[in-house]
């Protein structure tokens, strides 16, 4: 019976401490004024977010944005191999270059956040937020339907989330 009570106490303490840790994600998502549900779901996709401080959450959000950009760049490569339309190919090539630059910029952002150069990180992320719209504009200007609308929208949201969290740092 004593072992059961000890186990019960341990589980209650563990539950309390994990609630406190998760409060960091919740409080951060409330503080940035971004889509709260999207913010929480995105950050909680990385198990490290449960124990991360605000700086750690900024890095996590930036890494998620980078993973999305890498996936989008891969999607573009596949689409380039399949497309036969010159205008679509032109747009895809331009977007590929944008996403390649974005990945580099997000790597620089992670370095800046880690080094506590938050001003630099915010500059990089501010530019990153526009990549999705810039890619969509390429298609619109040539009057071609974009095959990347969802990816571009995700890029904008994820970079915006990373920017919002990084802005809390200073």
Backbone as JSON, one array per atom type, in Angstrom:
{
  "sequence": "XXXXXXXXXXXXXXXXXXXXXXXXXXXXXXXXXXXXXXXXXXXXXXXXXXXXXXXXXXXXXXXXXXXXXXXXXXXXXXXXXXXXXXXXXXXXXXXXXXXXXXXXXXXXXXXXXXXXXXXXXXXXXXXXXXXXXXXXXXXXXXXXXXXXXXXXXXXXXXXXXXXXXXXXXX",
  "N": [[0.82, -1.2, 0.0], [1.95, 1.24, 0.78], [3.81, 1.55, -1.24], [2.13, 1.94, -3.41], [0.95, 4.4, -2.75], [3.22, 6.01, -2.77], [3.9, 5.8, -5.48], [1.62, 6.97, -6.6], [1.86, 9.59, -5.59], [4.26, 10.32, -6.87], [3.43, 10.25, -9.56], [1.52, 12.3, -9.53], [3.14, 14.52, -8.96], [4.81, 14.45, -11.19], [2.91, 14.92, -13.2], [2.11, 17.51, -12.48], [4.53, 18.93, -12.86], [4.94, 18.58, -15.61], [2.76, 19.96, -16.56], [3.45, 22.52, -15.84], [5.71, 22.92, -17.41], [4.63, 22.71, -20.01], [3.18, 24.99, -19.93], [4.88, 26.91, -20.82], [4.9, 26.71, -23.65], [2.19, 27.27, -24.1], [1.94, 29.85, -22.9], [3.79, 31.28, -24.41], [2.64, 31.09, -26.97], [0.28, 32.5, -26.51], [1.35, 35.0, -25.98], [2.44, 35.95, -28.38], [0.39, 36.61, -30.08], [-0.41, 35.27, -32.34], [-2.01, 32.83, -34.46], [-3.35, 30.89, -32.15], [-3.99, 28.08, -31.81], [-2.68, 26.94, -34.02], [-0.06, 27.66, -33.42], [0.43, 26.29, -30.95], [0.01, 23.61, -31.75], [1.99, 23.34, -33.71], [4.42, 23.83, -32.3], [4.25, 21.84, -30.33], [4.63, 19.62, -31.87], [7.25, 19.02, -31.83], [8.97, 17.19, -29.53], [10.86, 18.34, -27.83], [9.92, 20.8, -27.19], [8.46, 20.76, -24.88], [10.17, 21.14, -22.75], [11.47, 23.45, -23.32], [12.77, 26.81, -23.18], [11.92, 30.23, -24.03], [13.82, 31.01, -25.96], [14.64, 28.5, -26.85], [12.21, 27.63, -27.94], [11.98, 29.43, -30.05], [14.07, 28.56, -31.65], [13.18, 25.97, -32.19], [10.81, 26.54, -33.64], [11.95, 27.81, -35.84], [13.5, 25.74, -36.89], [11.43, 24.0, -37.65], [10.25, 25.54, -39.62], [12.39, 25.56, -41.4], [12.51, 22.83, -42.07], [10.11, 22.62, -43.46], [10.67, 24.32, -45.61], [12.75, 22.91, -46.81], [11.41, 20.59, -47.56], [9.62, 21.72, -49.37], [11.38, 22.64, -51.32], [12.26, 20.2, -52.27], [9.86, 19.19, -53.31], [9.52, 21.02, -55.37], [11.66, 20.31, -57.03], [10.8, 17.78, -57.89], [8.47, 18.51, -59.27], [9.59, 20.06, -61.29], [10.82, 18.14, -62.86], [8.65, 16.87, -63.94], [7.06, 18.74, -65.28], [6.04, 20.19, -68.38], [5.51, 22.6, -69.31], [6.72, 25.73, -70.24], [6.42, 28.24, -68.92], [5.58, 27.47, -66.37], [7.82, 26.0, -65.6], [9.71, 28.05, -65.54], [8.74, 29.62, -63.4], [8.89, 27.73, -61.33], [11.66, 27.28, -61.23], [12.53, 29.81, -60.38], [11.26, 29.92, -57.88], [12.5, 27.75, -56.67], [15.09, 28.7, -56.34], [14.52, 30.76, -54.55], [13.62, 29.29, -52.31], [15.91, 27.82, -51.74], [17.63, 29.87, -50.96], [16.14, 30.68, -48.76], [16.41, 28.49, -47.0], [19.13, 28.71, -46.39], [19.04, 31.21, -45.14], [17.43, 30.6, -42.93], [19.1, 28.83, -41.58], [21.1, 30.67, -40.89], [19.55, 32.19, -39.19], [19.06, 30.45, -37.04], [21.66, 30.22, -36.04], [22.04, 32.89, -35.29], [20.05, 33.22, -33.29], [20.92, 31.35, -31.39], [23.32, 32.55, -30.73], [22.42, 34.74, -29.46], [21.9, 36.99, -30.96], [19.52, 38.6, -31.54], [18.36, 40.7, -32.98], [19.48, 40.43, -35.56], [18.44, 37.89, -36.16], [15.7, 38.48, -36.28], [15.64, 40.15, -38.5], [16.4, 38.35, -40.55], [14.26, 36.53, -40.38], [12.1, 38.19, -40.93], [12.47, 38.68, -43.63], [12.19, 36.06, -44.48], [9.48, 35.5, -44.11], [8.2, 36.55, -46.33], [8.77, 34.9, -48.51], [7.02, 32.83, -49.43], [4.82, 34.31, -50.46], [6.19, 35.74, -52.43], [6.96, 33.69, -54.15], [4.42, 32.77, -54.99], [3.61, 35.04, -56.37], [5.23, 34.95, -58.62], [4.0, 32.99, -60.2], [1.47, 34.15, -60.54], [2.06, 36.49, -61.99], [2.81, 35.45, -64.45], [0.49, 34.35, -65.17], [-0.12, 31.67, -64.49], [-1.28, 28.73, -62.96], [-0.47, 28.12, -59.65], [1.3, 25.35, -58.39], [2.12, 25.24, -55.85], [0.76, 26.46, -53.81], [-0.25, 25.68, -51.22], [2.16, 24.91, -49.93], [3.55, 27.33, -50.03], [1.88, 28.94, -48.47], [2.1, 27.6, -46.02], [4.82, 28.04, -45.55], [4.87, 30.81, -45.15], [3.28, 31.04, -42.81], [4.75, 29.47, -40.95], [7.27, 30.73, -40.89], [6.41, 33.2, -39.98], [5.48, 32.49, -37.45], [7.91, 31.71, -36.23], [9.2, 34.19, -36.31], [7.5, 35.71, -34.66], [7.88, 34.47, -32.14], [10.64, 34.8, -31.82], [10.73, 37.55, -31.66], [9.9, 38.01, -29.08], [12.16, 37.7, -27.64], [13.78, 39.92, -27.65]],
  "CA": [[0.0, 0.0, 0.0], [2.85, 2.39, 0.82], [4.41, 1.68, -2.58], [1.09, 2.5, -4.27], [0.82, 5.82, -2.4], [4.43, 6.67, -3.27], [3.76, 5.88, -6.93], [0.58, 7.96, -6.87], [2.46, 10.91, -5.34], [5.22, 10.56, -7.94], [2.69, 10.56, -10.78], [0.92, 13.62, -9.37], [4.22, 15.5, -9.09], [5.21, 14.42, -12.6], [1.85, 15.58, -13.95], [2.2, 18.94, -12.17], [5.7, 19.54, -13.49], [4.77, 18.64, -17.06], [1.81, 21.04, -16.82], [4.19, 23.77, -15.74], [6.58, 23.03, -18.58], [3.78, 22.99, -21.16], [2.72, 26.37, -19.83], [5.8, 27.72, -21.62], [4.36, 26.73, -25.01], [0.92, 27.97, -24.04], [2.17, 31.27, -22.63], [4.47, 31.86, -25.58], [1.66, 31.22, -28.05], [-0.62, 33.6, -26.16], [2.09, 36.27, -25.99], [2.8, 36.45, -29.71], [-0.79, 37.07, -30.81], [-0.49, 34.52, -33.59], [-3.06, 31.82, -34.37], [-2.96, 30.12, -30.96], [-4.05, 26.63, -32.04], [-1.6, 26.61, -34.95], [1.19, 27.82, -32.67], [0.57, 25.18, -29.99], [0.15, 22.35, -32.49], [3.29, 23.34, -34.39], [5.5, 23.67, -31.32], [4.14, 20.54, -29.66], [5.06, 18.57, -32.79], [8.62, 18.7, -31.43], [8.95, 16.83, -28.11], [11.76, 19.21, -27.07], [9.22, 22.03, -26.8], [7.92, 20.6, -23.52], [11.13, 21.62, -21.75], [12.21, 24.58, -23.9], [12.46, 28.19, -22.83], [11.5, 30.99, -25.22], [14.88, 30.9, -26.96], [14.52, 27.15, -27.4], [11.0, 27.59, -28.79], [12.3, 30.16, -31.28], [14.91, 27.66, -32.46], [12.3, 24.88, -32.65], [9.94, 27.08, -34.7], [12.79, 28.06, -37.02], [13.82, 24.42, -37.46], [10.23, 23.49, -38.33], [10.15, 26.33, -40.85], [13.45, 25.07, -42.29], [12.09, 21.52, -42.57], [9.09, 22.89, -44.46], [11.34, 24.88, -46.79], [13.5, 21.81, -47.43], [10.4, 19.74, -48.2], [9.1, 22.46, -50.52], [12.43, 22.61, -52.34], [12.21, 18.84, -52.82], [8.64, 19.15, -54.12], [9.79, 21.79, -56.59], [12.53, 19.47, -57.88], [9.95, 16.75, -58.5], [7.59, 19.18, -60.24], [10.4, 20.48, -62.44], [11.07, 16.96, -63.7], [7.39, 16.45, -64.55], [6.37, 19.77, -66.06], [6.44, 20.4, -69.77], [5.14, 23.98, -69.61], [7.87, 26.63, -70.04], [6.12, 29.25, -67.9], [5.59, 26.79, -65.07], [9.23, 25.7, -65.31], [10.37, 29.31, -65.17], [8.3, 29.95, -62.05], [9.43, 26.73, -60.4], [13.09, 27.55, -61.07], [12.66, 31.0, -59.54], [10.87, 29.53, -56.51], [13.55, 26.86, -56.16], [16.16, 29.58, -55.89], [14.02, 31.44, -53.35], [13.6, 28.35, -51.18], [17.3, 27.51, -51.41], [18.09, 31.02, -50.17], [15.41, 30.64, -47.5], [17.04, 27.49, -46.13], [20.37, 29.34, -45.9], [18.64, 32.29, -44.22], [16.95, 29.99, -41.69], [20.3, 28.36, -40.88], [21.69, 31.87, -40.28], [18.66, 32.58, -38.1], [19.32, 29.56, -35.9], [22.95, 30.65, -35.49], [21.84, 34.19, -34.64], [19.29, 33.02, -32.04], [21.81, 30.65, -30.47], [24.34, 33.53, -30.31], [21.67, 35.85, -28.85], [21.86, 38.13, -31.88], [18.1, 38.55, -31.86], [18.06, 41.67, -34.03], [19.81, 39.77, -36.83], [17.47, 36.81, -36.38], [14.43, 39.08, -36.69], [15.82, 40.63, -39.88], [16.36, 37.17, -41.42], [12.91, 35.96, -40.37], [11.21, 39.13, -41.62], [12.62, 38.38, -45.06], [11.69, 34.7, -44.71], [8.02, 35.51, -44.13], [7.72, 36.93, -47.65], [9.16, 33.98, -49.58], [5.83, 32.16, -49.98], [4.1, 35.28, -51.3], [7.02, 36.04, -53.6], [6.85, 32.55, -55.06], [3.08, 32.81, -55.58], [3.59, 36.16, -57.3], [5.85, 34.5, -59.87], [2.97, 32.29, -60.97], [0.4, 35.1, -60.87], [2.53, 37.4, -63.03], [2.82, 34.74, -65.74], [-0.86, 33.8, -65.33], [0.0, 30.21, -64.4], [-1.77, 28.23, -61.67], [0.63, 27.66, -58.8], [1.16, 24.04, -57.75], [2.79, 25.34, -54.55], [0.0, 27.38, -52.95], [-0.25, 25.2, -49.83], [3.53, 24.98, -49.42], [3.87, 28.74, -49.83], [1.1, 29.39, -47.32], [2.75, 27.01, -44.84], [6.09, 28.74, -45.36], [4.58, 32.12, -44.57], [2.81, 30.85, -41.43], [5.82, 28.95, -40.1], [8.26, 31.8, -40.7], [5.76, 34.19, -39.13], [5.5, 31.95, -36.09], [9.29, 31.82, -35.74], [9.45, 35.62, -36.1], [6.76, 36.14, -33.47], [8.55, 33.96, -30.93], [11.96, 35.45, -31.72], [10.5, 38.94, -31.24], [9.76, 38.04, -27.63], [13.49, 37.6, -27.03], [14.42, 41.22, -27.53]],
  "C": [[0.86, 1.26, 0.0], [3.48, 2.63, -0.55], [3.4, 2.32, -3.54], [0.95, 4.0, -4.01], [2.04, 6.6, -2.91], [4.36, 6.84, -4.79], [2.73, 6.94, -7.32], [1.12, 9.38, -6.67], [3.44, 11.29, -6.45], [4.5, 10.97, -9.22], [2.02, 11.93, -10.7], [1.97, 14.72, -9.54], [4.67, 15.59, -10.55], [4.18, 15.16, -13.46], [1.9, 17.09, -13.73], [3.36, 19.59, -12.89], [5.55, 19.58, -15.0], [3.74, 19.7, -17.43], [2.52, 22.38, -16.78], [5.08, 23.97, -16.96], [5.76, 23.37, -19.81], [3.23, 24.41, -21.13], [3.62, 27.28, -20.65], [5.31, 27.82, -23.06], [3.08, 27.54, -25.04], [1.11, 29.47, -23.86], [2.84, 31.96, -23.81], [3.47, 32.08, -26.71], [0.65, 32.32, -27.77], [0.07, 34.94, -26.35], [2.34, 36.82, -27.39], [1.6, 36.91, -30.54], [-0.95, 36.45, -32.18], [-1.64, 33.54, -33.43], [-2.66, 30.82, -33.28], [-2.94, 28.62, -31.22], [-2.94, 26.17, -32.98], [-0.26, 26.64, -34.22], [1.43, 26.63, -31.75], [0.8, 23.86, -30.72], [1.52, 22.24, -33.15], [4.41, 23.09, -33.4], [5.45, 22.31, -30.64], [4.48, 19.37, -30.57], [6.5, 18.14, -32.49], [8.62, 18.41, -29.93], [9.84, 17.73, -27.24], [11.05, 20.47, -26.58], [8.7, 21.96, -25.37], [8.88, 21.14, -22.46], [11.9, 22.85, -22.23], [11.79, 25.91, -23.29], [12.11, 28.94, -24.12], [12.55, 30.93, -26.32], [14.82, 29.53, -27.64], [13.32, 27.02, -28.32], [11.22, 28.33, -30.1], [13.13, 29.29, -32.22], [14.06, 26.52, -33.02], [11.42, 25.37, -33.8], [10.74, 27.33, -35.98], [13.18, 26.75, -37.68], [12.63, 23.81, -38.19], [10.02, 24.24, -39.64], [11.19, 25.86, -41.87], [13.09, 23.71, -42.88], [11.03, 21.68, -43.65], [9.72, 23.42, -45.75], [12.11, 23.8, -47.55], [12.55, 20.88, -48.18], [9.85, 20.42, -49.46], [10.12, 22.46, -51.66], [12.46, 21.24, -53.04], [10.99, 18.67, -53.74], [8.85, 19.89, -55.44], [10.66, 20.98, -57.55], [11.73, 18.4, -58.61], [9.06, 17.36, -59.57], [8.36, 19.62, -61.48], [10.67, 19.32, -63.39], [9.82, 16.56, -64.49], [6.79, 17.47, -65.51], [6.94, 19.9, -67.47], [6.15, 21.85, -70.2], [6.3, 24.92, -69.27], [7.63, 27.67, -68.95], [6.16, 28.65, -66.5], [7.02, 26.47, -64.66], [9.98, 26.94, -64.86], [10.02, 29.7, -63.73], [8.91, 29.0, -61.02], [10.93, 26.95, -60.17], [13.33, 28.77, -60.18], [12.34, 30.66, -58.08], [11.9, 28.61, -55.88], [14.71, 27.68, -55.61], [15.76, 30.31, -54.61], [14.07, 30.52, -52.13], [15.01, 27.91, -50.78], [17.89, 28.63, -50.55], [17.42, 31.04, -48.8], [16.04, 29.65, -46.52], [18.34, 28.05, -45.55], [20.05, 30.41, -44.86], [18.17, 31.71, -42.88], [18.1, 29.37, -40.89], [21.01, 29.53, -40.19], [20.86, 32.33, -39.09], [18.93, 31.75, -36.86], [20.64, 29.94, -35.23], [22.8, 31.96, -34.73], [21.09, 34.04, -33.32], [20.19, 32.37, -31.0], [22.86, 31.61, -29.9], [23.73, 34.76, -29.65], [21.76, 37.14, -29.66], [20.42, 38.21, -32.42], [17.71, 39.55, -32.95], [18.32, 41.06, -35.4], [18.79, 38.68, -37.16], [16.13, 37.36, -36.87], [14.5, 39.62, -38.12], [15.7, 39.45, -40.85], [14.93, 36.62, -41.52], [11.9, 36.89, -41.05], [11.27, 38.91, -43.12], [12.02, 37.01, -45.39], [10.17, 34.66, -44.85], [7.49, 35.77, -45.54], [7.99, 35.94, -48.77], [7.95, 33.3, -50.22], [5.04, 33.07, -50.9], [4.88, 35.6, -52.57], [6.96, 34.92, -54.63], [5.48, 32.55, -55.75], [2.97, 33.92, -56.63], [4.2, 35.79, -58.64], [4.81, 33.84, -60.78], [1.88, 33.26, -61.43], [0.82, 36.02, -62.01], [2.55, 36.74, -64.41], [1.48, 34.06, -66.03], [-0.85, 32.26, -65.43], [-0.51, 29.8, -63.02], [-0.59, 27.67, -60.88], [0.35, 26.27, -58.24], [1.71, 24.05, -56.32], [2.03, 26.2, -53.55], [0.01, 26.94, -51.49], [1.14, 25.32, -49.21], [3.93, 26.42, -49.13], [3.13, 29.33, -48.64], [1.72, 28.87, -46.02], [4.05, 27.73, -44.52], [5.87, 30.09, -44.67], [4.16, 31.98, -43.1], [3.94, 30.42, -40.51], [6.91, 29.98, -39.86], [7.69, 32.9, -39.81], [5.72, 33.76, -37.67], [6.89, 32.09, -35.48], [9.64, 33.29, -35.45], [8.75, 36.12, -34.84], [7.44, 35.7, -32.18], [9.89, 34.65, -30.74], [11.81, 36.9, -31.27], [10.32, 39.07, -29.74], [11.12, 38.09, -26.93], [14.19, 38.95, -26.89], [14.63, 41.89, -28.84]]
}
